[in-house]
């Protein structure tokens, strides 16, 4: 068989286990997996992976690039964001197309496509955000026809014009049920959150507590109540629900209990909720760490790792929404004005590999499930993405088991002059990243061309197979 490239000598990781095998690539696809590929194919280009793990390219299914938000625009666009992604072994991302005033759902998709055009290094698609139910409800099925199978509603962000009410959540879930598609929800309790923010928003408290008011005004029940309510509408309608950026122990308990009852709800958490706690706000520049939902407590961190092992946390993503120090400085001492969001694409795999696999919390196979297989299946991209098997896209990351790199914003592709993980020593950066057979990262440096990334059409989303006691243990 004529192969274009062979990855040799690596330990190849699939959810089923690890194997020392070679991977043969023909064009954009994996064409062969075996032990004697070099002998079979003669003078093919070889990529030496000896001493390394070869893993499926990571899918970061929660990303915001060049997002107008909190009075500014997030600083990673499709150029810097997808370069950062590639360096972190991410080969597919899903952003959120948000319709602004007067925009249809299609206008939002078109606007986001323009952001990606000519800039994207890796493949991508969008979740379509429903922000004005009465205007958008009749456009949903047209978007499904056009290749979008995931929709998003925010239970907060009235001031951004994005907030959905229970009527929209309930009715969208009915449409998801009918079409085999999925609703993603940002679950926080809007009215109580507004009330608590108002109570904390006094000159005296702001002087006394500064950025610590950000977590102080957002107790865990803000997320828990909203998850509970969304799960209720999911249970009643039977529509597939996916809780984005779940950050609380209470949320994990609610999702787990619902899954045990057979409710079609899934949840992701983000890397930051697995490794950071609210002590970050005690630092002088603690406002930099403000994101939404905010970083929680150590008990939540431990509960989310447990959820990774027992199944109620299906996916780890990043909620990348990068702001520079200058942008974050817009807060000027007022916690309600901090641009909320963190960089993440470049460090997702290193964080989960180092703090998950190296620290003995999860196996490397389990890591690949949370970063590749599950997101690909749940988002309707499997097995084109997220699989090391013949016929799948040759999207692969080659990582060294122990080689650590100290996080230094000045040496990163991410467009930020700070990092939540600055100074952390992390293994798991991609030595080599392949996207549809092209080497886009070589020797830890980005070598791929902007604009080669492709939009990915999708038809379905949600649970591929029902949860079993094996996938969701007590
Ligand atoms: O802080 C965050 N997460 N910014 C992006 C918007 C969102 O809620 O995902
Ligand atoms: Zn959100
Ligand atoms: Zn988000």
Short mmCIF file of C-alpha atoms and ligand atoms in Angstrom, two decimals:
data_model
loop_
_atom_site.label_atom_id
_atom_site.label_comp_id
_atom_site.label_asym_id
_atom_site.label_seq_id
_atom_site.Cartn_x
_atom_site.Cartn_y
_atom_site.Cartn_z
CA UNK A 1 0.00 0.00 0.00
CA UNK A 2 1.34 3.47 -0.88
CA UNK A 3 1.52 5.59 2.26
CA UNK A 4 2.50 9.27 2.39
CA UNK A 5 3.72 9.28 5.98
CA UNK A 6 4.33 6.73 8.72
CA UNK A 7 4.50 7.55 12.41
CA UNK A 8 6.91 4.99 13.82
CA UNK A 9 7.95 3.71 17.21
CA UNK A 10 5.33 5.49 19.34
CA UNK A 11 2.93 4.14 21.94
CA UNK A 12 -0.47 4.69 20.37
CA UNK A 13 -3.29 5.45 22.82
CA UNK A 14 -6.91 4.56 22.14
CA UNK A 15 -9.75 4.24 24.68
CA UNK A 16 -9.31 0.47 24.42
CA UNK A 17 -5.66 0.55 25.52
CA UNK A 18 -2.11 1.35 24.46
CA UNK A 19 -0.12 -0.39 21.75
CA UNK A 20 3.32 -0.01 20.19
CA UNK A 21 2.25 0.26 16.56
CA UNK A 22 2.96 2.41 13.53
CA UNK A 23 0.34 4.62 11.93
CA UNK A 24 0.26 4.96 8.14
CA UNK A 25 -1.23 8.09 6.58
CA UNK A 26 -2.50 8.46 3.04
CA UNK A 27 -3.56 11.99 2.11
CA UNK A 28 -5.71 13.33 4.96
CA UNK A 29 -6.64 9.96 6.47
CA UNK A 30 -5.27 7.21 8.65
CA UNK A 31 -4.81 4.38 6.15
CA UNK A 32 -3.08 1.66 8.16
CA UNK A 33 -2.22 0.72 11.73
CA UNK A 34 0.28 -2.09 12.23
CA UNK A 35 3.77 -3.21 13.12
CA UNK A 36 5.42 -3.68 9.74
CA UNK A 37 4.29 -0.62 7.80
CA UNK A 38 7.78 0.56 6.79
CA UNK A 39 8.61 -2.78 5.19
CA UNK A 40 5.31 -2.69 3.27
CA UNK A 41 5.56 0.84 1.92
CA UNK A 42 9.21 1.51 1.09
CA UNK A 43 10.56 5.06 1.06
CA UNK A 44 7.67 6.83 2.73
CA UNK A 45 8.33 9.90 4.95
CA UNK A 46 8.76 8.78 8.55
CA UNK A 47 7.89 10.67 11.71
CA UNK A 48 9.81 9.18 14.61
CA UNK A 49 7.64 8.92 17.72
CA UNK A 50 9.85 6.60 19.72
CA UNK A 51 9.72 7.36 23.43
CA UNK A 52 6.47 9.30 22.89
CA UNK A 53 2.73 8.79 23.15
CA UNK A 54 0.69 9.17 19.98
CA UNK A 55 -2.81 10.32 20.92
CA UNK A 56 -5.89 11.38 18.95
CA UNK A 57 -5.90 15.14 18.31
CA UNK A 58 -7.76 16.97 21.06
CA UNK A 59 -11.18 18.55 20.44
CA UNK A 60 -11.78 21.72 22.43
CA UNK A 61 -15.53 22.07 22.07
CA UNK A 62 -15.92 25.27 24.12
CA UNK A 63 -13.99 28.19 22.67
CA UNK A 64 -14.65 31.90 22.10
CA UNK A 65 -12.37 33.60 19.57
CA UNK A 66 -12.57 37.35 18.87
CA UNK A 67 -15.72 37.52 21.00
CA UNK A 68 -17.23 40.96 21.68
CA UNK A 69 -17.87 40.64 25.43
CA UNK A 70 -17.73 42.76 28.60
CA UNK A 71 -17.14 45.95 26.61
CA UNK A 72 -14.12 44.67 24.67
CA UNK A 73 -13.21 41.89 22.21
CA UNK A 74 -11.40 38.77 23.39
CA UNK A 75 -7.80 38.94 22.25
CA UNK A 76 -7.31 35.51 20.67
CA UNK A 77 -8.72 35.48 17.16
CA UNK A 78 -8.71 32.59 14.67
CA UNK A 79 -5.06 33.25 13.85
CA UNK A 80 -3.51 33.23 17.32
CA UNK A 81 -6.20 30.97 18.80
CA UNK A 82 -5.75 28.14 16.34
CA UNK A 83 -1.94 28.39 16.51
CA UNK A 84 -2.19 28.16 20.29
CA UNK A 85 -4.53 25.20 19.87
CA UNK A 86 -2.12 23.35 17.58
CA UNK A 87 0.76 23.82 20.00
CA UNK A 88 -1.44 22.23 22.64
CA UNK A 89 -2.33 19.24 20.45
CA UNK A 90 -5.84 20.56 19.71
CA UNK A 91 -6.88 19.74 16.14
CA UNK A 92 -10.58 20.68 16.25
CA UNK A 93 -12.35 23.52 18.01
CA UNK A 94 -15.97 24.52 18.36
CA UNK A 95 -16.74 28.20 18.88
CA UNK A 96 -20.11 29.84 19.63
CA UNK A 97 -21.77 31.86 16.87
CA UNK A 98 -23.78 34.54 18.68
CA UNK A 99 -26.42 36.64 16.90
CA UNK A 100 -26.20 40.29 17.90
CA UNK A 101 -29.06 42.80 17.70
CA UNK A 102 -31.23 42.05 14.67
CA UNK A 103 -29.11 39.10 13.51
CA UNK A 104 -30.64 35.81 12.41
CA UNK A 105 -29.02 32.50 13.35
CA UNK A 106 -27.60 32.32 9.81
CA UNK A 107 -26.17 35.86 10.15
CA UNK A 108 -24.35 34.69 13.28
CA UNK A 109 -22.94 31.62 11.52
CA UNK A 110 -21.83 33.81 8.58
CA UNK A 111 -20.19 36.34 10.91
CA UNK A 112 -18.24 33.60 12.68
CA UNK A 113 -17.25 32.00 9.37
CA UNK A 114 -15.76 35.37 8.32
CA UNK A 115 -13.70 35.43 11.52
CA UNK A 116 -12.25 32.02 10.64
CA UNK A 117 -11.70 32.62 6.90
CA UNK A 118 -8.03 32.76 5.97
CA UNK A 119 -6.92 32.45 9.60
CA UNK A 120 -7.83 29.02 10.92
CA UNK A 121 -4.97 26.53 11.16
CA UNK A 122 -7.15 23.67 12.47
CA UNK A 123 -10.68 22.46 11.71
CA UNK A 124 -13.61 24.11 13.43
CA UNK A 125 -17.33 24.54 13.62
CA UNK A 126 -19.81 26.53 15.69
CA UNK A 127 -22.55 25.99 18.23
CA UNK A 128 -25.42 28.26 17.19
CA UNK A 129 -26.56 30.53 20.03
CA UNK A 130 -30.25 31.30 20.39
CA UNK A 131 -30.49 34.73 22.01
CA UNK A 132 -34.00 35.97 21.11
CA UNK A 133 -36.48 33.09 21.19
CA UNK A 134 -39.36 34.73 19.33
CA UNK A 135 -37.12 35.78 16.46
CA UNK A 136 -34.97 32.65 16.30
CA UNK A 137 -37.29 29.72 17.05
CA UNK A 138 -38.38 29.21 13.43
CA UNK A 139 -34.78 29.34 12.19
CA UNK A 140 -33.48 26.38 14.22
CA UNK A 141 -34.48 23.59 11.84
CA UNK A 142 -33.01 25.49 8.87
CA UNK A 143 -29.68 25.62 10.70
CA UNK A 144 -29.87 21.88 11.34
CA UNK A 145 -30.35 21.39 7.57
CA UNK A 146 -27.25 23.54 7.01
CA UNK A 147 -25.05 21.26 9.12
CA UNK A 148 -25.27 22.60 12.66
CA UNK A 149 -26.35 20.07 15.28
CA UNK A 150 -25.64 21.90 18.54
CA UNK A 151 -27.37 25.01 19.88
CA UNK A 152 -26.62 27.12 22.92
CA UNK A 153 -28.62 29.18 25.38
CA UNK A 154 -27.31 31.36 28.18
CA UNK A 155 -29.38 31.57 31.37
CA UNK A 156 -27.57 34.86 32.26
CA UNK A 157 -26.04 37.83 30.40
CA UNK A 158 -29.14 40.00 30.03
CA UNK A 159 -26.93 43.09 29.61
CA UNK A 160 -25.17 41.45 26.64
CA UNK A 161 -28.59 40.68 25.08
CA UNK A 162 -27.92 36.93 25.21
CA UNK A 163 -30.19 35.71 28.03
CA UNK A 164 -32.78 32.98 27.48
CA UNK A 165 -35.73 32.27 29.78
CA UNK A 166 -37.33 28.96 30.76
CA UNK A 167 -39.78 29.16 27.87
CA UNK A 168 -36.87 29.21 25.41
CA UNK A 169 -35.00 26.42 27.22
CA UNK A 170 -38.05 24.19 27.40
CA UNK A 171 -39.14 24.80 23.82
CA UNK A 172 -35.63 24.42 22.38
CA UNK A 173 -35.24 21.09 24.17
CA UNK A 174 -38.47 19.94 22.49
CA UNK A 175 -36.98 20.82 19.10
CA UNK A 176 -33.73 19.02 20.02
CA UNK A 177 -35.72 15.90 20.92
CA UNK A 178 -37.52 15.97 17.59
CA UNK A 179 -34.32 16.39 15.52
CA UNK A 180 -31.73 14.35 17.42
CA UNK A 181 -29.72 17.50 18.12
CA UNK A 182 -28.45 19.00 21.39
CA UNK A 183 -28.87 22.11 23.52
CA UNK A 184 -25.85 23.45 25.40
CA UNK A 185 -26.67 25.62 28.40
CA UNK A 186 -24.71 28.13 30.45
CA UNK A 187 -26.44 27.42 33.73
CA UNK A 188 -26.45 30.22 36.29
CA UNK A 189 -29.42 31.68 38.10
CA UNK A 190 -29.86 35.16 36.63
CA UNK A 191 -32.15 36.95 39.04
CA UNK A 192 -30.44 35.77 42.23
CA UNK A 193 -27.03 36.48 40.74
CA UNK A 194 -28.10 40.04 39.83
CA UNK A 195 -29.40 40.52 43.37
CA UNK A 196 -26.19 39.23 45.00
CA UNK A 197 -24.00 41.33 42.71
CA UNK A 198 -26.07 44.43 43.59
CA UNK A 199 -25.72 43.69 47.33
CA UNK A 200 -21.93 43.45 47.02
CA UNK A 201 -21.57 46.43 44.68
CA UNK A 202 -20.89 49.16 47.24
CA UNK A 203 -17.85 51.50 47.43
CA UNK A 204 -17.07 50.24 50.95
CA UNK A 205 -17.08 46.54 50.04
CA UNK A 206 -15.16 47.15 46.81
CA UNK A 207 -12.48 49.00 48.77
CA UNK A 208 -12.30 46.22 51.34
CA UNK A 209 -12.45 43.13 49.11
CA UNK A 210 -11.48 44.20 45.56
CA UNK A 211 -11.59 41.31 43.07
CA UNK A 212 -12.57 38.85 45.82
CA UNK A 213 -16.12 40.20 45.44
CA UNK A 214 -16.26 38.32 42.13
CA UNK A 215 -16.36 34.89 43.84
CA UNK A 216 -18.09 36.25 46.95
CA UNK A 217 -21.11 37.37 44.92
CA UNK A 218 -21.42 34.00 43.13
CA UNK A 219 -22.03 31.19 45.62
CA UNK A 220 -22.32 27.62 44.34
CA UNK A 221 -26.12 27.59 44.50
CA UNK A 222 -26.17 30.09 41.60
CA UNK A 223 -24.93 27.32 39.31
CA UNK A 224 -26.65 24.44 41.12
CA UNK A 225 -30.16 25.93 40.97
CA UNK A 226 -29.82 26.65 37.26
CA UNK A 227 -28.48 23.17 36.46
CA UNK A 228 -31.34 21.67 38.48
CA UNK A 229 -33.90 23.70 36.51
CA UNK A 230 -32.37 22.93 33.11
CA UNK A 231 -32.25 19.22 34.05
CA UNK A 232 -35.94 19.42 34.97
CA UNK A 233 -36.83 20.73 31.48
CA UNK A 234 -34.56 18.08 29.97
CA UNK A 235 -36.29 15.31 31.91
CA UNK A 236 -39.74 16.50 30.95
CA UNK A 237 -39.04 17.11 27.26
CA UNK A 238 -36.54 14.28 26.68
CA UNK A 239 -34.38 16.72 24.69
CA UNK A 240 -30.60 16.19 24.87
CA UNK A 241 -28.98 18.69 27.26
CA UNK A 242 -25.29 19.48 27.72
CA UNK A 243 -24.20 21.61 30.67
CA UNK A 244 -21.21 23.71 29.67
CA UNK A 245 -18.36 24.65 32.01
CA UNK A 246 -19.76 22.89 35.09
CA UNK A 247 -17.75 24.15 38.05
CA UNK A 248 -19.46 22.99 41.25
CA UNK A 249 -19.68 19.83 43.33
CA UNK A 250 -23.45 20.42 43.61
CA UNK A 251 -23.76 20.56 39.82
CA UNK A 252 -21.88 17.27 39.48
CA UNK A 253 -24.22 15.64 42.03
CA UNK A 254 -27.31 16.87 40.18
CA UNK A 255 -26.02 15.65 36.82
CA UNK A 256 -25.01 12.30 38.23
CA UNK A 257 -28.39 11.73 39.89
CA UNK A 258 -30.19 12.70 36.69
CA UNK A 259 -28.05 10.37 34.59
CA UNK A 260 -28.79 7.51 36.99
CA UNK A 261 -32.50 8.16 36.34
CA UNK A 262 -31.85 7.99 32.59
CA UNK A 263 -32.22 11.73 31.94
CA UNK A 264 -30.36 12.68 28.71
CA UNK A 265 -28.02 15.23 30.28
CA UNK A 266 -24.26 15.43 29.79
CA UNK A 267 -21.73 17.79 31.34
CA UNK A 268 -18.34 19.24 30.57
CA UNK A 269 -15.96 20.93 32.92
CA UNK A 270 -13.00 23.11 31.96
CA UNK A 271 -9.31 22.71 32.75
CA UNK A 272 -9.32 25.74 35.07
CA UNK A 273 -11.97 24.21 37.34
CA UNK A 274 -9.81 21.10 37.73
CA UNK A 275 -6.64 22.84 38.86
CA UNK A 276 -7.42 26.30 40.28
CA UNK A 277 -9.31 27.36 43.39
CA UNK A 278 -10.54 30.68 44.73
CA UNK A 279 -7.24 31.41 46.49
CA UNK A 280 -6.20 32.97 43.13
CA UNK A 281 -8.32 36.00 44.04
CA UNK A 282 -6.15 36.72 47.10
CA UNK A 283 -3.24 37.73 44.85
CA UNK A 284 -2.59 41.36 44.03
CA UNK A 285 -3.65 40.83 40.41
CA UNK A 286 -6.42 38.35 41.34
CA UNK A 287 -8.85 40.13 38.99
CA UNK A 288 -7.02 38.49 36.06
CA UNK A 289 -8.56 35.14 37.05
CA UNK A 290 -12.16 36.40 36.82
CA UNK A 291 -14.17 34.19 34.51
CA UNK A 292 -17.78 33.12 34.35
CA UNK A 293 -18.64 30.90 36.11
CA UNK A 294 -15.86 31.83 38.50
CA UNK A 295 -13.15 29.58 39.91
CA UNK A 296 -14.61 27.66 42.86
CA UNK A 297 -13.21 25.97 45.98
CA UNK A 298 -10.89 23.03 46.57
CA UNK A 299 -13.88 20.75 47.45
CA UNK A 300 -15.33 21.48 44.01
CA UNK A 301 -12.00 20.71 42.34
CA UNK A 302 -11.86 17.31 44.06
CA UNK A 303 -15.51 16.54 43.22
CA UNK A 304 -14.96 17.34 39.53
CA UNK A 305 -11.98 14.96 39.37
CA UNK A 306 -14.21 12.32 40.94
CA UNK A 307 -16.81 13.06 38.27
CA UNK A 308 -14.13 12.56 35.62
CA UNK A 309 -13.54 9.06 36.95
CA UNK A 310 -17.15 8.07 37.61
CA UNK A 311 -18.61 9.45 34.40
CA UNK A 312 -20.78 12.50 35.10
CA UNK A 313 -18.05 14.73 33.65
CA UNK A 314 -17.87 13.57 30.04
CA UNK A 315 -15.64 16.24 28.51
CA UNK A 316 -12.90 18.68 29.47
CA UNK A 317 -12.82 21.88 27.42
CA UNK A 318 -11.42 25.36 28.06
CA UNK A 319 -14.03 28.11 27.58
CA UNK A 320 -11.11 30.01 26.05
CA UNK A 321 -11.94 33.72 26.18
CA UNK A 322 -8.60 35.50 26.38
CA UNK A 323 -8.08 39.03 27.61
CA UNK A 324 -4.75 40.85 27.95
CA UNK A 325 -3.64 42.60 31.13
CA UNK A 326 -4.62 45.92 29.54
CA UNK A 327 -8.13 44.64 28.85
CA UNK A 328 -8.47 43.19 32.34
CA UNK A 329 -7.36 46.58 33.73
CA UNK A 330 -10.68 48.01 32.52
CA UNK A 331 -12.11 46.91 35.87
CA UNK A 332 -10.49 49.87 37.73
CA UNK A 333 -11.39 48.36 41.07
CA UNK A 334 -15.04 47.55 40.19
CA UNK A 335 -15.55 43.77 40.16
CA UNK A 336 -18.60 44.08 37.86
CA UNK A 337 -16.45 45.54 35.07
CA UNK A 338 -13.75 42.85 34.78
CA UNK A 339 -13.69 41.28 31.28
CA UNK A 340 -14.50 37.70 32.25
CA UNK A 341 -12.56 34.86 30.69
CA UNK A 342 -9.23 33.04 30.56
CA UNK A 343 -6.87 31.79 27.87
CA UNK A 344 -6.86 28.00 27.61
CA UNK A 345 -6.40 26.30 24.22
CA UNK A 346 -2.61 26.02 24.45
CA UNK A 347 -2.59 24.52 27.95
CA UNK A 348 -5.65 22.19 27.93
CA UNK A 349 -3.75 19.01 27.10
CA UNK A 350 -0.68 19.86 29.23
CA UNK A 351 -2.92 20.62 32.24
CA UNK A 352 -5.02 17.46 31.95
CA UNK A 353 -2.01 15.30 31.14
CA UNK A 354 0.14 16.66 33.98
CA UNK A 355 -2.52 17.09 36.68
CA UNK A 356 -4.60 14.13 35.57
CA UNK A 357 -2.35 11.42 34.20
CA UNK A 358 1.02 12.30 35.76
CA UNK A 359 -0.55 13.00 39.16
CA UNK A 360 -2.26 9.58 39.02
CA UNK A 361 -5.86 10.85 38.94
CA UNK A 362 -6.82 9.30 35.58
CA UNK A 363 -5.23 6.95 33.08
CA UNK A 364 -3.93 8.21 29.75
CA UNK A 365 -6.72 6.24 28.02
CA UNK A 366 -9.28 8.03 30.20
CA UNK A 367 -7.66 11.35 29.32
CA UNK A 368 -8.08 10.60 25.61
CA UNK A 369 -11.74 9.76 26.22
CA UNK A 370 -12.40 13.14 27.89
CA UNK A 371 -10.37 15.20 25.41
CA UNK A 372 -11.01 13.39 22.12
CA UNK A 373 -13.40 10.43 21.91
CA UNK A 374 -16.24 11.81 24.04
CA UNK A 375 -16.25 15.36 22.62
CA UNK A 376 -16.11 13.95 19.08
CA UNK A 377 -19.00 11.55 19.75
CA UNK A 378 -21.12 14.00 21.70
CA UNK A 379 -20.67 16.79 19.14
CA UNK A 380 -21.44 14.57 16.15
CA UNK A 381 -17.91 14.44 14.72
CA UNK A 382 -16.94 10.82 15.45
CA UNK A 383 -15.17 8.88 13.96
CA UNK A 384 -13.94 11.48 11.46
CA UNK A 385 -12.47 13.20 14.53
CA UNK A 386 -11.44 11.79 17.90
CA UNK A 387 -10.45 8.31 16.72
CA UNK A 388 -7.23 6.56 15.82
CA UNK A 389 -8.65 4.09 13.34
CA UNK A 390 -8.41 3.42 9.63
CA UNK A 391 -10.57 5.92 7.73
CA UNK A 392 -10.46 8.63 10.43
CA UNK A 393 -8.85 12.00 9.75
CA UNK A 394 -5.14 11.85 10.54
CA UNK A 395 -5.47 14.31 13.43
CA UNK A 396 -2.82 13.28 15.94
CA UNK A 397 -0.69 14.69 18.72
CA UNK A 398 2.69 13.27 19.71
CA UNK A 399 3.61 14.04 23.31
CA UNK A 400 6.58 13.13 25.48
CA UNK A 401 5.67 11.35 28.72
CA UNK A 402 7.84 13.50 30.99
CA UNK A 403 9.34 16.45 29.09
CA UNK A 404 8.18 19.57 30.93
CA UNK A 405 7.93 23.12 29.67
CA UNK A 406 7.54 26.08 32.03
CA UNK A 407 4.53 28.19 31.06
CA UNK A 408 5.89 31.53 29.88
CA UNK A 409 3.37 33.84 28.15
CA UNK A 410 6.12 35.51 26.11
CA UNK A 411 6.97 32.14 24.49
CA UNK A 412 3.37 31.15 23.76
CA UNK A 413 1.12 31.48 20.73
CA UNK A 414 -1.79 32.66 22.88
CA UNK A 415 -2.32 36.40 22.47
CA UNK A 416 -1.95 37.34 26.12
CA UNK A 417 0.80 38.85 28.24
CA UNK A 418 -0.13 36.67 31.19
CA UNK A 419 -1.30 33.12 31.84
CA UNK A 420 -3.35 31.62 34.68
CA UNK A 421 -0.62 28.97 34.79
CA UNK A 422 2.45 31.21 34.45
CA UNK A 423 5.51 29.49 35.94
CA UNK A 424 3.82 26.06 36.10
CA UNK A 425 5.95 23.24 34.76
CA UNK A 426 3.81 21.10 32.47
CA UNK A 427 4.39 18.00 30.38
CA UNK A 428 2.05 17.25 27.46
CA UNK A 429 2.71 20.08 25.01
CA UNK A 430 2.66 18.65 21.50
CA UNK A 431 6.07 17.87 20.08
CA UNK A 432 4.28 17.16 16.79
CA UNK A 433 0.69 17.87 15.78
CA UNK A 434 -0.87 16.54 12.60
CA UNK A 435 -4.10 17.88 11.19
CA UNK A 436 -5.62 15.86 8.33
CA UNK A 437 -2.17 14.43 7.65
CA UNK A 438 -0.32 17.78 7.60
CA UNK A 439 2.38 18.37 10.20
CA UNK A 440 1.31 21.70 11.74
CA UNK A 441 3.54 21.56 14.84
CA UNK A 442 7.08 20.22 14.65
CA UNK A 443 9.55 20.20 17.53
CA UNK A 444 7.06 22.19 19.68
CA UNK A 445 6.87 25.01 17.09
CA UNK A 446 3.93 25.86 14.84
CA UNK A 447 4.81 25.20 11.19
CA UNK A 448 1.34 24.99 9.59
CA UNK A 449 -0.20 27.67 7.38
CA UNK A 450 -3.08 29.89 8.49
CA UNK A 451 -6.26 29.34 6.48
CA UNK A 452 -5.92 25.57 5.96
CA UNK A 453 -8.51 24.78 8.67
CA UNK A 454 -11.93 23.64 7.41
CA UNK A 455 -15.48 24.08 8.68
CA UNK A 456 -17.00 20.77 9.81
CA UNK A 457 -20.64 20.04 8.97
CA UNK A 458 -22.55 17.90 11.47
CA UNK A 459 -25.89 16.09 11.48
CA UNK A 460 -26.45 14.76 14.98
CA UNK A 461 -25.27 15.28 18.52
CA UNK A 462 -25.68 13.87 21.99
CA UNK A 463 -25.38 10.51 23.59
CA UNK A 464 -24.12 7.86 21.26
CA UNK A 465 -24.99 5.02 23.57
CA UNK A 466 -26.92 5.04 26.83
CA UNK A 467 -24.89 5.44 29.99
CA UNK A 468 -24.22 2.11 31.64
CA UNK A 469 -23.05 1.25 35.10
CA UNK A 470 -19.61 0.90 33.52
CA UNK A 471 -19.58 4.40 32.07
CA UNK A 472 -21.29 5.91 35.12
CA UNK A 473 -20.13 4.22 38.29
CA UNK A 474 -21.21 5.08 41.80
O1 LIG B 1 -15.66 33.86 31.40
C1 LIG B 1 -16.14 33.37 30.40
N1 LIG B 1 -16.47 32.14 30.44
N2 LIG B 1 -16.33 34.06 29.27
C2 LIG B 1 -16.98 33.60 28.10
C3 LIG B 1 -18.49 33.60 28.18
C4 LIG B 1 -19.08 32.33 28.74
O2 LIG B 1 -19.93 32.41 29.61
O3 LIG B 1 -18.73 31.26 28.33
ZN1 LIG B 2 -20.74 30.48 29.62
ZN1 LIG B 3 -18.10 30.05 27.08
#
